[in-house]
Coordinates of C-alpha atoms and ligand atoms in Angstrom, one line a residue:
X1 CA -24.5 7.4 -72.9
X2 CA -21.9 9.2 -70.9
X3 CA -19.5 6.4 -70.2
X4 CA -16.9 8.1 -72.3
X5 CA -16.4 10.4 -69.4
X6 CA -15.4 7.6 -67.1
X7 CA -12.1 6.1 -66.5
X8 CA -11.4 2.4 -65.9
X9 CA -8.3 3.3 -63.9
X10 CA -9.9 5.9 -61.7
X11 CA -9.8 5.5 -57.9
X12 CA -11.8 7.0 -55.1
X13 CA -9.0 9.2 -53.8
X14 CA -8.8 11.1 -57.1
X15 CA -12.5 12.0 -56.8
X16 CA -11.8 14.2 -53.8
X17 CA -13.0 11.9 -51.0
X18 CA -11.4 12.3 -47.6
X19 CA -9.8 9.7 -45.4
X20 CA -12.8 8.5 -43.3
X21 CA -14.7 7.8 -46.5
X22 CA -11.8 6.2 -48.3
X23 CA -11.5 3.9 -45.2
X24 CA -15.2 3.0 -45.4
X25 CA -14.9 2.3 -49.1
X26 CA -11.9 0.0 -48.5
X27 CA -13.9 -1.7 -45.7
X28 CA -16.7 -2.3 -48.2
X29 CA -14.2 -3.8 -50.6
X30 CA -14.7 -1.4 -53.5
X31 CA -11.6 -0.6 -55.5
X32 CA -12.9 1.2 -58.6
X33 CA -15.6 3.8 -58.6
X34 CA -18.5 3.0 -60.9
X35 CA -19.2 5.4 -63.8
X36 CA -22.0 7.2 -61.9
X37 CA -19.7 7.6 -58.9
X38 CA -16.8 8.9 -61.0
X39 CA -19.1 11.5 -62.5
X40 CA -21.3 12.5 -59.6
X41 CA -19.0 12.6 -56.6
X42 CA -16.8 15.5 -57.7
X43 CA -19.8 17.5 -58.8
X44 CA -21.6 17.0 -55.5
X45 CA -18.5 17.8 -53.5
X46 CA -18.3 21.0 -55.5
X47 CA -21.7 21.9 -54.2
X48 CA -23.6 21.6 -57.5
X49 CA -27.2 20.6 -57.9
X50 CA -27.4 17.3 -59.9
X51 CA -29.8 15.7 -62.3
X52 CA -28.7 12.1 -62.6
X53 CA -29.9 9.3 -64.8
X54 CA -29.0 6.1 -63.2
X55 CA -30.8 2.9 -62.3
X56 CA -30.4 0.7 -59.2
X57 CA -27.4 -1.4 -59.5
X58 CA -25.1 1.3 -61.0
X59 CA -23.7 2.3 -57.6
X60 CA -25.9 5.4 -57.4
X61 CA -26.5 5.2 -53.7
X62 CA -22.8 5.7 -52.9
X63 CA -22.6 8.3 -55.6
X64 CA -24.8 10.6 -53.5
X65 CA -24.2 9.3 -50.0
X66 CA -20.4 9.6 -49.9
X67 CA -20.1 13.2 -51.0
X68 CA -23.2 14.3 -49.0
X69 CA -21.7 12.8 -45.8
X70 CA -18.3 14.4 -46.6
X71 CA -20.0 17.9 -47.1
X72 CA -21.8 17.5 -43.8
X73 CA -18.7 16.5 -41.9
X74 CA -16.6 19.3 -43.5
X75 CA -19.0 22.1 -42.8
X76 CA -19.2 23.6 -39.4
X77 CA -22.5 22.3 -38.1
X78 CA -25.0 24.6 -36.5
X79 CA -25.4 23.6 -32.8
X80 CA -27.1 20.2 -33.0
X81 CA -30.8 20.3 -32.2
X82 CA -32.6 17.1 -31.7
X83 CA -34.7 15.9 -34.7
X84 CA -33.3 18.5 -37.1
X85 CA -31.6 16.6 -40.0
X86 CA -29.0 18.3 -42.2
X87 CA -29.5 16.0 -45.2
X88 CA -32.8 14.4 -46.3
X89 CA -33.0 11.5 -48.7
X90 CA -36.5 10.7 -50.0
X91 CA -37.2 7.3 -51.5
X92 CA -40.4 5.7 -53.0
X93 CA -40.4 2.5 -51.0
X94 CA -39.6 1.1 -47.6
X95 CA -37.2 -1.4 -49.1
X96 CA -35.2 1.3 -50.8
X97 CA -35.3 3.5 -47.7
X98 CA -33.9 0.7 -45.6
X99 CA -31.2 -0.1 -48.3
X100 CA -30.1 3.6 -48.5
X101 CA -30.0 3.8 -44.7
X102 CA -27.8 0.8 -44.6
X103 CA -25.4 2.4 -47.2
X104 CA -25.3 5.6 -45.1
X105 CA -24.2 3.4 -42.1
X106 CA -21.6 1.7 -44.2
X107 CA -20.1 4.8 -45.8
X108 CA -20.4 7.0 -42.7
X109 CA -19.2 4.7 -39.9
X110 CA -15.8 6.4 -39.6
X111 CA -17.6 9.7 -38.9
X112 CA -19.8 10.8 -36.0
X113 CA -22.7 11.5 -38.3
X114 CA -26.0 10.0 -37.2
X115 CA -28.4 8.5 -39.8
X116 CA -32.1 7.9 -39.1
X117 CA -34.5 6.1 -41.4
X118 CA -38.3 6.4 -41.2
X119 CA -40.9 4.7 -43.4
X120 CA -44.6 3.6 -43.0
X121 CA -46.0 0.3 -42.1
X122 CA -44.1 0.0 -38.9
X123 CA -44.6 1.4 -35.4
X124 CA -44.0 5.2 -35.4
X125 CA -42.9 5.3 -31.7
X126 CA -39.2 4.2 -32.2
X127 CA -38.9 6.8 -35.0
X128 CA -40.3 9.5 -32.7
X129 CA -37.7 8.4 -30.1
X130 CA -34.9 8.7 -32.7
X131 CA -36.0 12.2 -33.4
X132 CA -35.5 13.2 -29.8
X133 CA -31.8 12.8 -30.4
X134 CA -29.3 14.0 -32.9
X135 CA -30.0 13.3 -36.6
X136 CA -27.6 14.3 -39.4
X137 CA -29.0 12.4 -42.3
X138 CA -32.6 11.3 -42.6
X139 CA -33.8 8.7 -45.1
X140 CA -37.5 8.7 -45.4
X141 CA -40.5 7.7 -47.5
X142 CA -42.7 10.8 -48.2
X143 CA -45.9 9.6 -46.4
X144 CA -44.3 8.7 -43.1
X145 CA -42.2 11.8 -43.1
X146 CA -45.3 13.9 -43.4
X147 CA -46.8 12.0 -40.5
X148 CA -43.8 13.1 -38.5
X149 CA -44.2 16.7 -39.7
X150 CA -47.8 16.7 -38.6
X151 CA -46.8 15.4 -35.2
X152 CA -44.0 18.0 -35.1
X153 CA -41.5 15.3 -34.2
X154 CA -39.1 16.4 -37.0
X155 CA -37.8 19.8 -38.0
X156 CA -36.9 20.1 -41.6
X157 CA -35.7 23.7 -41.4
X158 CA -32.0 22.7 -41.2
X159 CA -31.8 20.6 -44.4
X160 CA -28.7 21.6 -46.4
X161 CA -28.8 18.7 -48.9
X162 CA -31.9 17.1 -50.4
X163 CA -31.8 13.9 -52.4
X164 CA -34.8 12.5 -54.4
X165 CA -33.9 8.9 -55.1
X166 CA -35.8 7.0 -57.8
X167 CA -37.8 10.2 -58.5
X168 CA -39.6 8.6 -61.4
X169 CA -41.0 5.8 -59.2
X170 CA -42.0 8.4 -56.6
X171 CA -44.1 10.2 -59.2
X172 CA -45.5 6.9 -60.6
X173 CA -46.6 6.0 -57.1
X174 CA -48.5 9.3 -56.8
X175 CA -46.1 11.0 -54.3
X176 CA -45.9 14.3 -56.1
X177 CA -48.2 16.2 -53.7
X178 CA -46.4 14.8 -50.7
X179 CA -43.1 15.8 -52.2
X180 CA -44.3 19.3 -52.9
X181 CA -45.5 19.6 -49.3
X182 CA -42.1 18.5 -48.0
X183 CA -40.2 20.9 -50.4
X184 CA -42.2 23.8 -48.9
X185 CA -40.8 23.0 -45.5
X186 CA -37.2 23.0 -46.5
X187 CA -34.9 26.1 -46.4
X188 CA -34.7 27.9 -49.8
X189 CA -31.0 27.7 -50.0
X190 CA -29.8 24.1 -50.2
X191 CA -28.2 21.6 -52.5
X192 CA -30.6 19.3 -54.5
X193 CA -29.8 16.0 -56.1
X194 CA -32.3 14.2 -58.3
X195 CA -31.8 10.6 -59.3
X196 CA -34.1 8.9 -61.8
X197 CA -34.0 6.0 -64.1
X198 CA -36.2 7.7 -66.7
X199 CA -37.1 11.2 -67.7
X200 CA -40.7 11.8 -68.4
X201 CA -42.2 15.3 -68.8
X202 CA -43.3 15.2 -65.2
X203 CA -39.8 14.5 -64.0
X204 CA -38.4 17.3 -66.1
X205 CA -41.1 19.7 -64.7
X206 CA -40.2 18.6 -61.1
X207 CA -36.5 19.0 -61.9
X208 CA -37.0 22.5 -63.5
X209 CA -38.7 23.7 -60.3
X210 CA -36.3 22.1 -57.9
X211 CA -32.8 22.2 -59.3
X212 CA -30.6 25.3 -59.6
X213 CA -28.2 25.2 -62.6
X214 CA -27.9 21.5 -62.3
X215 CA -25.0 19.4 -63.6
X216 CA -26.3 16.5 -65.6
X217 CA -24.9 13.0 -65.5
X218 CA -26.1 9.8 -67.0
X219 CA -24.9 6.3 -67.2
X220 CA -26.1 3.3 -69.1
X221 CA -28.3 0.9 -67.2
X222 CA -26.8 -2.3 -66.0
X223 CA -28.3 -4.2 -68.9
X224 CA -27.4 -1.9 -71.7
X225 CA -29.7 -1.7 -74.7
X226 CA -26.8 -1.5 -77.0
X227 CA -25.0 -4.5 -75.7
X228 CA -27.2 -7.3 -74.5
X229 CA -30.5 -7.0 -76.2
X230 CA -31.1 -8.0 -79.7
X231 CA -33.6 -5.4 -81.0
X232 CA -35.7 -5.3 -84.1
X233 CA -38.5 -3.2 -85.5
X234 CA -41.5 -4.2 -87.6
X235 CA -42.9 -1.4 -89.6
X236 CA -46.6 -2.0 -89.7
X237 CA -50.0 -0.2 -89.7
X238 CA -51.6 0.4 -86.3
X239 CA -54.6 -1.7 -87.2
X240 CA -52.5 -4.7 -88.2
X241 CA -50.3 -4.7 -85.1
X242 CA -52.4 -7.1 -83.1
X243 CA -52.7 -9.6 -85.9
X244 CA -48.9 -9.5 -86.4
X245 CA -48.3 -9.9 -82.7
X246 CA -50.6 -12.9 -82.4
X247 CA -48.9 -14.4 -85.5
X248 CA -45.4 -13.8 -84.0
X249 CA -46.4 -15.3 -80.7
X250 CA -47.7 -18.5 -82.4
X251 CA -45.2 -18.7 -85.2
X252 CA -42.2 -18.2 -83.0
X253 CA -43.8 -20.1 -80.1
X254 CA -42.9 -17.4 -77.6
X255 CA -43.6 -18.8 -74.1
X256 CA -42.9 -15.8 -72.0
X257 CA -43.4 -12.4 -73.6
X258 CA -43.9 -9.1 -71.8
X259 CA -45.9 -6.8 -74.1
X260 CA -46.0 -3.0 -73.5
X261 CA -48.9 -0.8 -74.5
X262 CA -49.2 2.9 -73.9
X263 CA -52.6 2.9 -72.3
X264 CA -54.6 0.7 -69.8
X265 CA -57.5 0.5 -72.3
X266 CA -55.1 -0.6 -75.0
X267 CA -53.6 -3.3 -72.7
X268 CA -57.1 -4.7 -71.9
X269 CA -58.2 -4.7 -75.6
X270 CA -55.0 -6.4 -76.7
X271 CA -55.1 -9.1 -74.0
X272 CA -58.7 -9.8 -74.9
X273 CA -57.9 -10.0 -78.6
X274 CA -55.0 -12.4 -77.9
X275 CA -57.3 -14.5 -75.7
X276 CA -59.9 -14.7 -78.4
X277 CA -57.3 -16.0 -80.7
X278 CA -56.2 -18.8 -78.5
X279 CA -53.2 -17.1 -76.8
X280 CA -53.4 -16.9 -73.0
X281 CA -52.7 -13.3 -72.0
X282 CA -53.5 -11.1 -69.1
X283 CA -53.4 -7.3 -68.9
X284 CA -52.0 -5.5 -65.8
X285 CA -52.3 -1.8 -65.2
X286 CA -53.1 0.7 -62.5
X287 CA -56.9 -0.1 -62.6
X288 CA -56.3 -3.8 -61.6
X289 CA -56.3 -4.7 -58.0
X290 CA -53.1 -5.6 -56.3
X291 CA -54.2 -9.2 -55.9
X292 CA -55.1 -9.5 -59.6
X293 CA -51.7 -8.1 -60.5
X294 CA -49.9 -10.4 -58.2
X295 CA -51.8 -13.4 -59.5
X296 CA -50.9 -12.5 -63.1
X297 CA -47.3 -11.9 -62.3
X298 CA -47.0 -15.2 -60.4
X299 CA -48.3 -17.2 -63.3
X300 CA -46.3 -15.2 -65.8
X301 CA -43.1 -15.9 -63.8
X302 CA -43.8 -19.6 -63.3
X303 CA -44.4 -20.0 -67.0
X304 CA -48.1 -20.9 -66.9
X305 CA -49.1 -17.5 -68.5
X306 CA -47.2 -16.9 -71.7
X307 CA -48.1 -13.3 -72.3
X308 CA -48.4 -10.4 -70.0
X309 CA -49.6 -7.1 -71.4
X310 CA -48.6 -4.1 -69.3
X311 CA -48.4 -0.4 -69.2
X312 CA -45.1 1.2 -68.3
X313 CA -46.3 2.2 -64.9
X314 CA -47.7 -1.2 -64.0
X315 CA -44.5 -2.9 -65.1
X316 CA -42.3 -0.5 -63.3
X317 CA -43.3 -1.6 -59.9
X318 CA -42.9 -5.3 -60.7
X319 CA -39.9 -7.5 -60.2
X320 CA -39.9 -9.0 -63.7
X321 CA -36.5 -9.0 -65.3
X322 CA -34.4 -11.3 -67.5
X323 CA -37.2 -12.3 -69.8
X324 CA -36.5 -13.9 -73.2
X325 CA -38.9 -11.6 -75.0
X326 CA -40.1 -8.0 -74.7
X327 CA -42.5 -6.5 -77.2
X328 CA -43.2 -2.8 -77.7
X329 CA -46.7 -2.9 -79.1
X330 CA -46.5 0.8 -79.2
X331 CA -43.3 2.8 -78.7
X332 CA -43.2 4.8 -75.5
X333 CA -43.5 8.6 -75.7
X334 CA -40.4 9.0 -73.7
X335 CA -37.3 7.5 -75.4
X336 CA -35.7 6.6 -72.0
X337 CA -38.7 4.4 -71.3
X338 CA -37.7 2.2 -74.3
X339 CA -34.3 1.5 -72.6
X340 CA -36.1 0.7 -69.4
X341 CA -38.6 -1.6 -71.1
X342 CA -36.0 -3.6 -73.1
X343 CA -33.7 -3.7 -70.0
X344 CA -36.1 -6.4 -68.8
X345 CA -34.9 -8.9 -71.3
X346 CA -31.7 -10.9 -71.3
X347 CA -31.1 -13.8 -69.0
X348 CA -27.9 -14.5 -67.2
X349 CA -25.7 -12.7 -69.7
X350 CA -27.5 -14.3 -72.7
X351 CA -29.0 -12.0 -75.3
X352 CA -32.7 -11.1 -74.8
X353 CA -34.9 -10.1 -77.7
X354 CA -36.9 -6.9 -77.9
X355 CA -39.2 -6.2 -80.9
X356 CA -41.1 -3.0 -81.6
X357 CA -44.2 -2.7 -83.7
X358 CA -43.9 0.7 -85.3
X359 CA -46.6 2.5 -87.3
X360 CA -45.9 5.5 -89.6
X361 CA -47.0 7.9 -86.8
X362 CA -44.3 6.5 -84.5
X363 CA -41.4 7.0 -86.8
X364 CA -40.4 10.2 -85.0
X365 CA -40.4 8.4 -81.7
X366 CA -38.3 5.6 -83.2
X367 CA -35.8 8.2 -84.4
X368 CA -35.6 9.7 -80.9
X369 CA -34.9 6.3 -79.4
X370 CA -32.2 5.5 -82.0
X371 CA -30.6 8.8 -81.1
X372 CA -30.7 8.0 -77.4
X373 CA -29.2 4.5 -77.8
X374 CA -26.8 5.7 -80.5
X375 CA -27.6 2.9 -82.9
X376 CA -30.0 2.1 -85.7
X377 CA -32.4 -0.7 -84.8
X378 CA -32.6 -3.5 -87.4
X379 CA -35.8 -3.6 -89.4
X380 CA -37.3 -7.0 -89.5
X381 CA -39.9 -8.5 -91.8
X382 CA -42.4 -11.2 -91.0
X383 CA -42.1 -13.7 -93.8
X384 CA -45.3 -15.6 -94.3
X385 CA -47.5 -13.2 -92.4
X386 CA -50.7 -12.5 -94.3
X387 CA -52.8 -9.7 -92.8
X388 CA -56.5 -10.3 -92.7
X389 CA -58.3 -9.1 -95.9
X390 CA -61.0 -7.7 -93.7
X391 CA -58.5 -5.2 -92.3
X392 CA -58.7 -1.9 -94.3
X393 CA -55.3 -0.5 -93.2
X394 CA -52.5 -0.4 -95.7
X395 CA -50.5 -3.6 -96.2
X396 CA -47.1 -3.7 -94.4
X397 CA -43.9 -4.8 -95.9
X398 CA -43.9 -8.4 -94.8
X399 CA -42.1 -10.8 -97.0
X400 CA -38.7 -11.9 -95.8
X401 CA -37.4 -13.7 -92.7
X402 CA -36.6 -11.7 -89.6
X403 CA -33.4 -12.0 -87.7
X404 CA -31.7 -15.3 -87.9
X405 CA -31.1 -15.9 -84.2
X406 CA -34.5 -17.2 -83.4
X407 CA -33.9 -19.5 -80.4
X408 CA -34.6 -22.9 -81.9
X409 CA -33.7 -24.3 -78.5
X410 CA -36.5 -22.2 -77.1
X411 CA -38.7 -23.7 -79.7
X412 CA -37.9 -27.2 -78.6
X413 CA -38.3 -26.2 -75.0
X414 CA -41.7 -24.9 -75.8
X415 CA -42.8 -28.0 -77.6
X416 CA -41.9 -30.1 -74.6
X417 CA -43.9 -28.0 -72.2
X418 CA -47.3 -29.3 -71.4
X419 CA -50.4 -27.3 -72.2
X420 CA -48.7 -24.9 -74.5
X421 CA -47.8 -26.7 -77.7
X422 CA -50.5 -25.2 -79.8
X423 CA -49.5 -25.6 -83.4
X424 CA -48.6 -22.2 -84.9
X425 CA -51.2 -21.1 -87.3
X426 CA -50.2 -20.5 -90.8
X427 CA -52.7 -17.8 -91.3
X428 CA -53.1 -14.7 -89.3
X429 CA -55.9 -15.0 -86.7
X430 CA -59.0 -13.2 -87.5
Ligands
AMP1 P1 -26.8 0.8 -56.0 O1 -27.0 1.1 -57.4 O2 -26.5 2.0 -55.2 O3 -28.1 0.1 -55.5 O4 -25.6 -0.2 -55.7 C1 -25.6 -1.5 -56.3 C2 -24.6 -2.4 -55.6 O5 -23.2 -2.1 -56.0 C3 -24.6 -2.3 -54.1 O6 -24.6 -3.6 -53.6 C4 -23.3 -1.7 -53.7 O7 -22.8 -2.2 -52.5 C5 -22.4 -2.0 -54.8 N1 -21.4 -1.0 -55.1 C6 -21.5 0.3 -55.1 N2 -20.4 1.0 -55.5 C7 -19.5 0.0 -55.8 C8 -18.1 0.0 -56.3 N3 -17.5 1.1 -56.6 N4 -17.5 -1.2 -56.5 C9 -18.2 -2.3 -56.2 N5 -19.4 -2.4 -55.8 C10 -20.1 -1.3 -55.6

């Protein structure tokens, strides 16, 4: 990714930040700007629209908050009207809104700028009271912001800078209509910053309609695909994938594997297939109730459920990271989602494992992923895997051992855990 544009010796002053912000940064104890900060801060200060690929943990909040605050303080403000913010940050969740608001406090505390945060699930009255006073920067979740718009407690006609934070999650959570309603209330001339971990077609469409000649920046996620995750690909016909997966789970004695499928239906069918073949597996996706998802997640995390089959969207909202094993049962359509998926493996600095089952129709997707991560993914072969004779699809190349680093320690761990030591079958399940 774009880390070649970053400089390990950079400091905040060279990025163009003014004294009150340098003081706040020093108070926070930061000495070196992160790659996203190095790239984004000068662009935002120059007034550019921005399309930024960066995940939580990269320092992205400061990357937009610092320059936005500086622009607001440098510009002659129109006479302050109560409840009329000059910058608006939209976030998908309450937690993120609260976190961003805290950052605005931290980075702006040597300025007179006033931040306000509003989100749902809490009493609206204190928020209404806050809008009766000066507001410079408003951090909000879309639904609650629209409640305020309906009650005419907030006036969005003075917004000079708009930030969409974690835009992909906002779309996943169904906020697109709310976002469009909010956009319609903003002044036409303004600066727009869009941050997203992934870039689906929907995000690109939103960006195309929103951003004006945007500068683009991207940084590798915290857990970079290229560095921490041992990746391999099995080339195999679509119809044999589930057999191979069941075989791998049993043969390698995986005890905690997150398996991604492209569709909800596919997730259900795969989980049922695995269950029929003696492997406990549960599917989670948008059609499952929240309580069913939470239950599945809890047992997956505590180790009592060895396999969780998920769609990208279901997995996105879940706090499941640092897994030993991620499986792409199908490759995602969007190459960035691959990086997102495999970023869930790796525990405490140790290498995680990500395998992808790739059929001939997915070779193009694989090539796009390899371009994105700038490396060729090792091809593995499943020695000893014998596909069912009943399966009419063409036989895959399956003769030699896969990668050598197969956690034998993990195998011992597995054998010692109660209730899971099923002997691996020598033949593929039917
Ligand atoms: P974020 O990606 O914005 O959620 O930030 C992740 C964490 O990194 C937060 O706890 C920040 O306080 C911290 N952080 C942001 N910028 C820096 C920096 N330049 N140096 C050290 N820590 C930072």
